[in-house]
Every structure is written in structure tokens, then in C-alpha cells.
């Protein structure tokens, strides 16, 4: 896939704002715009990075008063001549300007086409381009930090380092081929193994960070479980009230599953309130329980709400009493938080270690629960500037690279000749290159897949 030389245009802002921006990019961007823009100077004669007031005209008719911003190649997002028209935010005005741009010789851009051109112009590598889309979609401080780190290229630099080390190994091996008569080993096999294992560890670290990265990006799935009347809904409502939550219904899941999204200290949590679990013959209730178990399996954090009243009456809850075991299985990667709700009813009660005392009704203990939630996320890695992979495609590629490296290591240990071994290593290099797009030619399918997910105008 290579970009054509068309002059492309697209609205860059959503409808409904006071101002709308339309971007135009391509060799002929200034000429195309000058056919519909009437300012003091034709845009073709203006300096880069300047703003010009003027009119958008359709023959004799004025469509709008606008500001145009001029970027000259190569100093623009796409690396091409570019113009941004800021007009009044009317859907009608925008559609008129788009119509006029088409008539003036431009073509409507495909989703992500501006960024695709930026990628081909070498302005961004592939992982940075993907981060642009994530940045636009980011809705919490954590998701923003992930995208922003990736866009600034920290990620690409780390991958380049890995790639360079592998390239060095491959070339040492290839050097041996030139001296094959003399039976020399430029690449000490012990050192080679050590370096490859070290690189594999790095790849593994990146792969493992995906669980956190993905959860931070999409929102941490938290499932609230507990017997009916334990206070699950009250707890959720309390959290929502205090955090001014966004309520969202998830498409594609069961009708009655409502997810509530809450930002706590910059991290997005997706809370799901579930039906209680108990054995029952009721078919509908059984369905509800099945769904609860499903949500438990998907959760990263499970809040188990125990009704302190029922609990206290049964076992006279004191510190030496162990907490009853949950009647569901906790996924290996999930954290279980046990909450004893309605402590307002038994203020004197001593709770067992690790149980969070809570009154969902008056908010007591909520701060402790919030801290426990944040701690369970373990987002320190992100705050410490560690690389956290949040892109599913990168995770897949890293998995393939890890497998390929495993195969190369196996080859090394079983005495594979230098030429075959270097080919194995080059295979790993190619896989790593697929993340940033550096040093490899990517298939149209990969590129299309990535850029078609972008919005129009980006
Ligand atoms: P759910 O079935 O688990 O969702 O439970 P609800 O949230 O509907 O609560 C059941 C009942 O317990 C309601 O009458 C609530 O008002 C009450 N409740 C919930 N939390 C508390 C609490 O912290 N203290 C007291 N005293 N009552 C509570």
C-alpha cells in the first residue's frame, strides 16, 4: 500500500461545536483551497505556520468567514502541504465546504488516511500512529498516559534496542559463513544463548504488561458479588454518586447487564453489579447466576459484599472467626476484596484481618475500599514510566516473536548451523519490526486493519 498523490480532505471535528475544522493535505492542497478561499493573499503565496482570515465562496455566494492555517511540506502532520480551515460549526456549512473542496479537485479522505500519510512520510512509526488513535479515544488519565507514552516513542526506542541487539547477533553468525573454510566462531555460543535469553525476558516482560495495559485502556473490570440484599446496588450507587460516573450499557451482552464506569484517581473502573449466587431451581434465576459466574471469570477485581448483619447473627463476627470461603471460583489473575457491609449497624464489631468494613449507606469505609481498588490495579508500573503494552496487535506480535525466539534458542542448543540459526533470528527481528513498521515491509492487510479503525479526519 502506497499513498497516492491526491489532495485529500475531511472534517476533523465532531458536529455540534461552535467551530469546525476541515483539514486538507496533498501536493495541491494550496491550489485546491485557493479555488474556494478568498483572502488577502492566495494561500499558495503564504508562509508556513501562518493563519489567514478570508471567505469561502461558491461563485458569487459567500459560504462562511473562516480562518485558514497553512503548513508547508515537510513541516506538517502528514509531511505534505496542508491547510486547516476553521469555519463556523454548522453541519450545513461543513458539508458545503466539503462539496466545494470536492469540486475544486480534492477527494474525501478515508479513515486514518492523514495518519497513514504521516506514517509513509516517516513522521511516525506504526506504534506511534496507533497511539494517535488511542489518544483520541482516551477517557481517563491512565489511558491518556499509556497513549501519550507510546506516541512519544518510548516504546519504539525500546523495541529498536532489542532489534539492534538481534541484528548484531545475526550479523556475527553471518560473518562466520564468510569464513566457513576456517571453522571459526565469531559468535560465542554461550554468550549468544545468554543474550537471546535476556531478550526473550524483555519480550516476556512487555507481553506480561499487556494484562495491565489493556485493563487500564479499556477500564478495569470489577464484578460485585454477594447475596441479595447485602447492599451491592447501594455500594455501586454510592460510588457513582461520589465520582460522578458515566453510566453505559454494553452492547452485545445480556439485556440486563448494566455497566457503570467510575474514574478513581485517573483510573477507569468498570463495575458490574450481579445477581447473587445460591443454588436454586428457578430457571430464570439460574440464568442470572450463570451470568454472574461469567462476569466473575472476566473480572480483574472481585468485590465480595457480605451483609454484616446476617454474618454477625450467624457467627458473631469476631477477629478469630475466619471469613467464610467464597462460593465461587476466583480467577487466577483476579484480586478478591472482601467487604463487610452495613457496619453502621454493628459499630463495635471487630472484623477479621483483610475484611474491609463498609457502610454503603453512609459512606464509611469507602475510602479504604477505593485505596484497595487502586492497589489491586497495581498501576505503579505506569507511573514509574515503565513500558506498558496496551495494544492487542502488539501483544499478538510479541507472542509470535517470543515463540520464534524460543525456536531459535532451541536451534542454538541443538547445534543448528550458523546460516539456519541466523535465519531464525532474522525471523524474530521481522516480527519485532511489525510493531513499529521499521525495517519491514508490512502487508496491505495489516495497514488497512490498523488505519481503518481511525476516525475520519485523523
Ligand atoms: P443488593 O440486593 O445487594 O443490591 O442490596 P441493596 O443495595 O438493594 O440493599 C439492600 C438493603 O440493605 C436496602 O434496604 C438498603 O437500604 C440496605 N443497605 C445497603 N447498604 C446498607 C448499609 O451500609 N447500612 C444499612 N444499615 N443498610 C444498608
Coordinates of C-alpha atoms and ligand atoms in Angstrom, one line a residue:
X1 CA 0.0 0.0 0.0
X2 CA 1.5 3.3 -1.0
X3 CA -0.3 6.6 -0.7
X4 CA -1.5 8.3 -3.9
X5 CA -0.9 11.9 -4.6
X6 CA -4.5 13.0 -4.3
X7 CA -5.3 16.1 -2.3
X8 CA -7.4 14.7 0.5
X9 CA -9.8 16.5 2.8
X10 CA -12.0 15.6 5.8
X11 CA -13.8 17.2 8.7
X12 CA -11.5 16.9 11.8
X13 CA -14.1 17.9 14.4
X14 CA -17.4 16.4 15.5
X15 CA -20.6 18.2 14.7
X16 CA -22.2 20.4 17.3
X17 CA -19.3 22.6 18.3
X18 CA -19.0 26.4 17.8
X19 CA -16.2 25.9 15.4
X20 CA -15.5 23.1 12.9
X21 CA -12.1 22.3 11.4
X22 CA -11.6 20.8 8.0
X23 CA -8.2 19.5 7.0
X24 CA -6.8 19.3 3.6
X25 CA -3.5 17.6 2.7
X26 CA -1.6 16.9 -0.5
X27 CA 0.8 18.4 -3.1
X28 CA -2.0 20.6 -4.5
X29 CA -3.6 21.5 -1.1
X30 CA -3.0 25.2 -1.6
X31 CA -4.2 25.3 -5.2
X32 CA -7.3 23.4 -4.3
X33 CA -8.1 25.7 -1.3
X34 CA -7.4 28.8 -3.3
X35 CA -10.2 27.9 -5.7
X36 CA -12.7 28.4 -2.9
X37 CA -10.9 30.6 -0.4
X38 CA -10.8 34.4 -0.9
X39 CA -8.2 36.1 1.4
X40 CA -5.8 39.0 1.2
X41 CA -3.2 36.7 -0.3
X42 CA -3.6 33.4 -2.1
X43 CA -2.6 30.5 0.3
X44 CA -0.1 29.3 -2.3
X45 CA 1.9 32.5 -1.6
X46 CA 1.8 32.4 2.2
X47 CA 4.4 31.3 4.6
X48 CA 4.2 28.0 6.6
X49 CA 2.6 28.1 10.0
X50 CA 0.6 31.2 9.4
X51 CA -3.1 31.9 9.8
X52 CA -5.2 33.8 7.3
X53 CA -8.7 35.3 7.5
X54 CA -10.9 35.1 4.4
X55 CA -14.1 33.9 2.9
X56 CA -15.2 30.6 1.5
X57 CA -17.0 31.3 -1.7
X58 CA -19.2 29.4 -4.1
X59 CA -19.0 31.6 -7.2
X60 CA -20.7 34.8 -6.1
X61 CA -22.1 33.4 -2.9
X62 CA -20.2 33.6 0.4
X63 CA -20.5 30.4 2.4
X64 CA -18.6 31.4 5.5
X65 CA -16.0 33.6 7.1
X66 CA -13.1 31.4 8.0
X67 CA -9.5 31.2 9.3
X68 CA -7.1 29.0 7.4
X69 CA -3.9 27.7 8.8
X70 CA -1.1 26.9 6.4
X71 CA 1.5 24.2 6.9
X72 CA 4.1 23.7 4.2
X73 CA 5.7 20.4 3.4
X74 CA 7.6 18.8 5.1
X75 CA 6.6 20.7 8.3
X76 CA 3.1 19.3 8.7
X77 CA 1.4 16.3 10.3
X78 CA 1.3 14.4 7.0
X79 CA 4.6 15.8 5.8
X80 CA 2.7 17.3 2.8
X81 CA 1.3 20.8 2.1
X82 CA -1.7 21.1 4.4
X83 CA -4.4 23.6 5.3
X84 CA -6.8 23.6 8.1
X85 CA -10.0 25.6 7.6
X86 CA -11.7 26.7 10.8
X87 CA -15.3 27.6 10.0
X88 CA -18.5 28.1 11.9
X89 CA -19.6 24.8 13.4
X90 CA -22.7 24.3 11.3
X91 CA -23.2 20.9 9.8
X92 CA -24.6 22.7 6.7
X93 CA -21.5 25.0 6.3
X94 CA -19.2 22.0 6.8
X95 CA -21.0 19.9 4.2
X96 CA -20.9 22.9 1.8
X97 CA -17.2 23.4 2.2
X98 CA -16.6 19.6 1.7
X99 CA -18.7 19.8 -1.5
X100 CA -16.7 22.8 -2.8
X101 CA -13.4 21.1 -2.0
X102 CA -14.5 18.1 -4.0
X103 CA -15.5 20.3 -6.9
X104 CA -12.1 22.1 -6.6
X105 CA -10.2 18.9 -7.2
X106 CA -9.8 17.3 -3.8
X107 CA -11.0 13.9 -2.6
X108 CA -12.6 12.9 0.7
X109 CA -10.1 11.1 2.9
X110 CA -10.5 7.6 4.1
X111 CA -10.5 7.0 7.9
X112 CA -6.9 7.4 9.2
X113 CA -5.6 8.5 5.8
X114 CA -3.8 11.6 7.2
X115 CA -2.0 9.4 9.7
X116 CA -1.3 6.8 7.1
X117 CA 0.4 9.5 5.0
X118 CA 2.3 10.7 8.1
X119 CA 3.5 7.1 8.6
X120 CA 4.7 6.8 5.0
X121 CA 6.4 10.2 5.3
X122 CA 8.3 8.8 8.2
X123 CA 6.7 11.3 10.7
X124 CA 5.5 8.5 12.9
X125 CA 6.2 4.8 13.2
X126 CA 3.4 2.4 13.3
X127 CA 3.1 2.1 17.0
X128 CA 3.1 5.8 17.3
X129 CA 0.4 6.1 14.7
X130 CA -1.7 3.6 16.6
X131 CA -1.1 5.6 19.8
X132 CA -2.7 8.6 18.0
X133 CA -6.0 6.7 17.7
X134 CA -5.7 5.6 21.4
X135 CA -5.0 9.2 22.4
X136 CA -8.2 10.4 20.7
X137 CA -10.2 7.6 22.4
X138 CA -8.6 8.0 25.8
X139 CA -11.1 8.8 28.6
X140 CA -9.0 8.6 31.7
X141 CA -5.7 9.8 33.0
X142 CA -4.2 6.3 32.8
X143 CA -5.4 5.6 29.2
X144 CA -4.1 9.0 28.3
X145 CA -0.7 8.3 29.9
X146 CA -0.4 5.0 28.0
X147 CA -1.2 6.5 24.7
X148 CA 0.9 9.5 25.3
X149 CA 4.0 7.5 26.3
X150 CA 3.6 5.4 23.2
X151 CA 3.1 8.3 20.9
X152 CA 6.2 10.0 22.2
X153 CA 8.1 6.9 21.1
X154 CA 9.5 5.5 24.3
X155 CA 8.1 2.2 23.2
X156 CA 9.6 2.3 19.8
X157 CA 13.1 3.1 21.2
X158 CA 12.9 0.0 23.5
X159 CA 11.9 -2.2 20.6
X160 CA 14.7 -0.7 18.4
X161 CA 17.2 -1.6 21.1
X162 CA 16.0 -5.2 21.1
X163 CA 16.0 -5.3 17.3
X164 CA 19.6 -3.9 17.1
X165 CA 20.9 -6.5 19.5
X166 CA 19.3 -9.3 17.5
X167 CA 20.7 -7.8 14.3
X168 CA 24.1 -7.7 15.8
X169 CA 23.8 -11.4 16.7
X170 CA 22.6 -12.3 13.2
X171 CA 25.4 -10.5 11.6
X172 CA 28.0 -12.2 13.8
X173 CA 26.6 -15.5 12.7
X174 CA 26.6 -14.5 9.1
X175 CA 30.2 -13.4 9.3
X176 CA 31.0 -17.0 10.2
X177 CA 29.7 -18.1 6.8
X178 CA 32.3 -15.9 5.1
X179 CA 35.0 -17.8 6.9
X180 CA 33.3 -21.2 6.8
X181 CA 36.5 -22.8 5.5
X182 CA 38.3 -21.8 8.6
X183 CA 35.8 -23.1 11.1
X184 CA 35.8 -20.0 13.3
X185 CA 33.0 -18.9 15.7
X186 CA 32.6 -15.2 15.9
X187 CA 29.6 -15.6 18.0
X188 CA 30.4 -17.4 21.2
X189 CA 27.5 -19.8 21.6
X190 CA 27.3 -19.4 25.4
X191 CA 27.1 -15.6 25.1
X192 CA 24.7 -15.9 22.2
X193 CA 22.4 -18.0 24.4
X194 CA 22.6 -15.6 27.3
X195 CA 21.8 -12.6 25.1
X196 CA 18.9 -14.4 23.4
X197 CA 17.5 -15.4 26.8
X198 CA 17.9 -11.9 28.0
X199 CA 16.0 -10.5 25.0
X200 CA 13.3 -13.2 25.5
X201 CA 12.9 -12.0 29.1
X202 CA 12.4 -8.4 27.8
X203 CA 9.8 -9.6 25.3
X204 CA 8.1 -11.6 28.1
X205 CA 8.0 -8.5 30.3
X206 CA 6.4 -6.5 27.6
X207 CA 3.9 -9.3 26.9
X208 CA 3.0 -9.6 30.6
X209 CA 2.4 -5.9 30.8
X210 CA -0.5 -6.2 28.4
X211 CA -2.9 -7.5 31.0
X212 CA -2.5 -4.3 32.9
X213 CA -2.2 -2.1 29.8
X214 CA -5.3 -3.4 28.3
X215 CA -7.3 -3.2 31.6
X216 CA -6.1 0.4 32.0
X217 CA -7.1 1.3 28.5
X218 CA -10.5 -0.4 28.5
X219 CA -11.3 0.2 32.1
X220 CA -10.6 -2.3 34.9
X221 CA -13.4 -4.9 35.1
X222 CA -14.7 -5.1 38.6
X223 CA -17.5 -7.6 39.5
X224 CA -19.5 -7.0 42.6
X225 CA -20.9 -10.2 44.1
X226 CA -22.9 -11.0 47.2
X227 CA -26.2 -12.4 48.4
X228 CA -29.4 -10.5 47.7
X229 CA -29.8 -7.5 50.0
X230 CA -26.1 -7.5 51.0
X231 CA -26.0 -3.9 49.7
X232 CA -24.4 -4.3 46.3
X233 CA -26.6 -1.8 44.5
X234 CA -26.3 0.7 47.4
X235 CA -22.5 0.4 47.2
X236 CA -22.4 0.9 43.5
X237 CA -24.7 3.9 43.7
X238 CA -22.6 5.4 46.4
X239 CA -19.5 5.1 44.3
X240 CA -21.3 6.6 41.3
X241 CA -22.7 9.5 43.3
X242 CA -19.3 10.4 44.7
X243 CA -17.4 10.0 41.5
X244 CA -20.0 11.4 39.0
X245 CA -19.9 8.3 36.9
X246 CA -20.7 7.7 33.3
X247 CA -23.4 5.0 33.0
X248 CA -23.0 2.9 30.0
X249 CA -24.9 -0.1 28.6
X250 CA -22.7 -2.6 26.9
X251 CA -23.8 -3.7 23.5
X252 CA -23.8 -7.4 22.7
X253 CA -24.1 -8.6 26.2
X254 CA -27.3 -9.7 28.0
X255 CA -30.0 -7.1 28.1
X256 CA -30.0 -6.6 31.8
X257 CA -26.2 -6.2 32.4
X258 CA -25.5 -2.6 33.1
X259 CA -22.0 -1.5 33.5
X260 CA -21.2 1.6 35.4
X261 CA -17.9 3.4 34.7
X262 CA -16.2 5.3 37.5
X263 CA -12.9 7.2 37.3
X264 CA -11.0 6.8 40.6
X265 CA -7.8 8.9 40.7
X266 CA -7.4 8.8 37.0
X267 CA -8.1 5.1 36.5
X268 CA -11.3 3.9 34.9
X269 CA -13.1 1.1 36.6
X270 CA -16.0 -0.8 35.0
X271 CA -18.3 -2.0 37.8
X272 CA -20.8 -4.7 37.1
X273 CA -23.4 -5.4 39.8
X274 CA -24.5 -9.0 39.6
X275 CA -27.3 -11.3 40.8
X276 CA -26.5 -13.2 44.0
X277 CA -25.2 -16.8 43.8
X278 CA -27.2 -19.5 45.5
X279 CA -28.5 -22.9 44.5
X280 CA -31.9 -22.6 43.0
X281 CA -34.4 -24.5 40.8
X282 CA -35.7 -21.3 39.3
X283 CA -34.7 -21.3 35.6
X284 CA -34.5 -17.5 35.3
X285 CA -32.5 -17.2 38.5
X286 CA -30.2 -19.9 37.3
X287 CA -29.5 -17.9 34.2
X288 CA -28.7 -14.9 36.3
X289 CA -26.3 -17.0 38.3
X290 CA -24.6 -18.2 35.2
X291 CA -24.1 -14.7 34.1
X292 CA -22.7 -13.8 37.4
X293 CA -20.2 -16.6 37.2
X294 CA -19.3 -15.4 33.7
X295 CA -18.6 -11.9 35.0
X296 CA -16.5 -13.2 37.8
X297 CA -14.4 -15.1 35.3
X298 CA -13.8 -11.9 33.3
X299 CA -13.1 -9.7 36.4
X300 CA -9.8 -8.3 37.3
X301 CA -11.1 -7.4 40.7
X302 CA -14.0 -9.0 42.6
X303 CA -15.7 -7.2 45.4
X304 CA -17.5 -9.7 47.6
X305 CA -20.1 -7.9 49.6
X306 CA -21.1 -9.7 52.8
X307 CA -24.0 -8.5 54.8
X308 CA -22.6 -7.9 58.2
X309 CA -26.0 -8.4 59.8
X310 CA -26.5 -12.0 58.6
X311 CA -22.9 -12.7 59.2
X312 CA -22.8 -11.3 62.7
X313 CA -26.0 -13.1 63.7
X314 CA -24.8 -16.4 62.5
X315 CA -21.2 -16.4 63.6
X316 CA -20.9 -13.4 65.9
X317 CA -18.2 -12.0 63.7
X318 CA -15.1 -11.5 65.7
X319 CA -11.5 -11.4 64.6
X320 CA -10.8 -15.0 65.3
X321 CA -13.6 -16.1 63.1
X322 CA -12.4 -16.7 59.6
X323 CA -14.2 -15.2 56.7
X324 CA -16.4 -17.9 55.0
X325 CA -14.9 -19.2 51.8
X326 CA -16.5 -17.7 48.6
X327 CA -18.9 -19.9 46.9
X328 CA -17.4 -19.2 43.5
X329 CA -14.0 -19.7 41.9
X330 CA -11.7 -16.8 41.8
X331 CA -9.8 -16.4 38.5
X332 CA -6.1 -16.7 38.9
X333 CA -5.3 -13.2 37.8
X334 CA -8.1 -11.6 39.8
X335 CA -7.9 -9.9 43.2
X336 CA -10.6 -10.6 45.7
X337 CA -11.7 -7.8 48.0
X338 CA -14.0 -8.8 50.8
X339 CA -16.3 -6.2 52.2
X340 CA -18.5 -6.4 55.3
X341 CA -21.3 -4.0 54.6
X342 CA -23.7 -2.2 57.0
X343 CA -21.0 -1.6 59.7
X344 CA -23.2 1.2 60.8
X345 CA -25.5 -1.5 62.4
X346 CA -22.6 -3.0 64.4
X347 CA -20.1 -0.3 65.1
X348 CA -18.4 -2.2 67.8
X349 CA -17.8 -5.4 65.8
X350 CA -14.2 -6.4 65.2
X351 CA -13.6 -7.5 61.7
X352 CA -11.2 -10.3 60.6
X353 CA -8.0 -9.2 59.0
X354 CA -8.3 -8.3 55.4
X355 CA -12.0 -7.6 55.5
X356 CA -13.0 -4.0 54.7
X357 CA -15.7 -2.7 56.9
X358 CA -18.1 -0.6 55.0
X359 CA -21.4 1.3 55.2
X360 CA -22.5 1.7 51.7
X361 CA -25.4 3.7 53.1
X362 CA -23.3 6.4 54.9
X363 CA -20.1 6.1 53.0
X364 CA -18.0 4.9 56.0
X365 CA -15.0 2.8 54.8
X366 CA -15.4 3.9 51.2
X367 CA -12.0 5.5 51.1
X368 CA -10.4 2.2 52.3
X369 CA -12.2 0.4 49.5
X370 CA -11.1 2.9 46.9
X371 CA -7.5 2.6 48.1
X372 CA -7.8 -1.2 48.0
X373 CA -9.1 -1.0 44.4
X374 CA -6.3 1.2 43.3
X375 CA -3.7 -1.0 45.0
X376 CA -5.2 -4.1 43.3
X377 CA -4.7 -2.5 39.9
X378 CA -1.0 -2.1 40.5
X379 CA -0.6 0.7 38.1
X380 CA 2.7 1.8 39.6
X381 CA 4.5 0.4 36.6
X382 CA 2.8 3.1 34.5
X383 CA 3.6 5.9 37.0
X384 CA 7.2 4.8 37.1
X385 CA 7.4 5.3 33.3
X386 CA 7.8 1.6 32.6
X387 CA 6.7 0.5 29.2
X388 CA 3.2 -1.0 29.3
X389 CA 1.8 -2.6 26.2
X390 CA -1.9 -1.7 25.7
X391 CA -2.4 -2.6 22.1
X392 CA -3.8 -6.0 21.2
X393 CA -1.9 -6.2 17.9
X394 CA 1.4 -5.6 19.7
X395 CA 0.6 -8.3 22.2
X396 CA 0.0 -10.8 19.4
X397 CA 3.1 -9.8 17.6
X398 CA 5.2 -10.1 20.8
X399 CA 3.7 -13.5 21.4
X400 CA 4.8 -14.6 17.9
X401 CA 8.2 -13.1 18.4
X402 CA 8.5 -14.9 21.7
X403 CA 7.7 -18.2 20.1
X404 CA 10.1 -17.6 17.3
X405 CA 12.8 -16.7 19.7
X406 CA 12.1 -19.9 21.6
X407 CA 12.6 -21.8 18.4
X408 CA 15.9 -20.0 17.7
X409 CA 17.1 -20.8 21.2
X410 CA 16.1 -24.4 20.7
X411 CA 18.1 -24.4 17.4
X412 CA 21.1 -22.9 19.2
X413 CA 21.1 -25.5 21.9
X414 CA 20.8 -28.4 19.4
X415 CA 23.7 -27.1 17.4
X416 CA 21.9 -25.6 14.4
X417 CA 24.4 -24.4 11.8
X418 CA 25.1 -20.7 11.7
X419 CA 23.2 -20.0 8.5
X420 CA 20.0 -21.6 9.7
X421 CA 20.4 -20.0 13.2
X422 CA 20.8 -16.5 11.7
X423 CA 17.7 -17.1 9.6
X424 CA 15.8 -18.0 12.8
X425 CA 17.0 -14.8 14.5
X426 CA 16.1 -12.7 11.4
X427 CA 12.6 -14.1 11.7
X428 CA 12.4 -12.7 15.3
X429 CA 13.7 -9.4 14.0
X430 CA 11.0 -9.3 11.4
X431 CA 8.3 -10.0 14.0
X432 CA 9.5 -7.2 16.3
X433 CA 9.7 -4.9 13.3
X434 CA 6.0 -5.4 12.7
X435 CA 5.2 -3.4 15.8
X436 CA 6.9 -0.2 14.7
X437 CA 6.9 -1.0 11.0
X438 CA 10.6 -0.2 10.9
X439 CA 12.9 -2.4 8.8
X440 CA 10.0 -4.4 7.4
X441 CA 7.5 -4.1 4.6
X442 CA 4.1 -4.5 6.1
X443 CA 1.3 -6.1 4.2
X444 CA -1.6 -4.0 3.0
X445 CA -3.8 -6.1 5.2
X446 CA -2.0 -5.1 8.4
X447 CA -2.0 -1.4 7.4
X448 CA -5.6 -1.5 6.4
X449 CA -6.6 -3.2 9.6
X450 CA -4.8 -0.5 11.6
X451 CA -5.9 2.6 9.8
X452 CA -9.5 1.7 9.1
X453 CA -10.1 1.9 12.8
X454 CA -9.2 5.5 12.9
X455 CA -11.8 8.2 12.7
X456 CA -12.3 10.3 9.6
X457 CA -10.1 13.4 9.6
X458 CA -7.3 11.7 11.5
Ligands
LIG1 P1 -28.4 -5.8 46.9 O1 -29.5 -6.7 46.7 O2 -27.2 -6.5 47.3 O3 -28.1 -4.9 45.7 O4 -28.7 -4.8 48.1 P2 -29.3 -3.3 48.1 O5 -28.2 -2.4 47.8 O6 -30.6 -3.3 47.4 O7 -29.6 -3.2 49.7 C1 -30.5 -4.0 50.4 C2 -31.0 -3.3 51.6 O8 -29.9 -3.0 52.5 C3 -31.6 -1.9 51.3 O9 -32.7 -1.8 52.1 C4 -30.5 -0.9 51.7 O10 -31.0 0.3 52.1 C5 -29.8 -1.6 52.8 N1 -28.4 -1.2 53.0 C6 -27.5 -1.2 52.0 N2 -26.3 -0.8 52.5 C7 -26.5 -0.5 53.8 C8 -25.7 0.0 54.8 O11 -24.5 0.2 54.7 N3 -26.2 0.1 56.1 C9 -27.5 -0.2 56.3 N4 -28.0 0.0 57.5 N5 -28.4 -0.6 55.3 C10 -27.9 -0.8 54.1

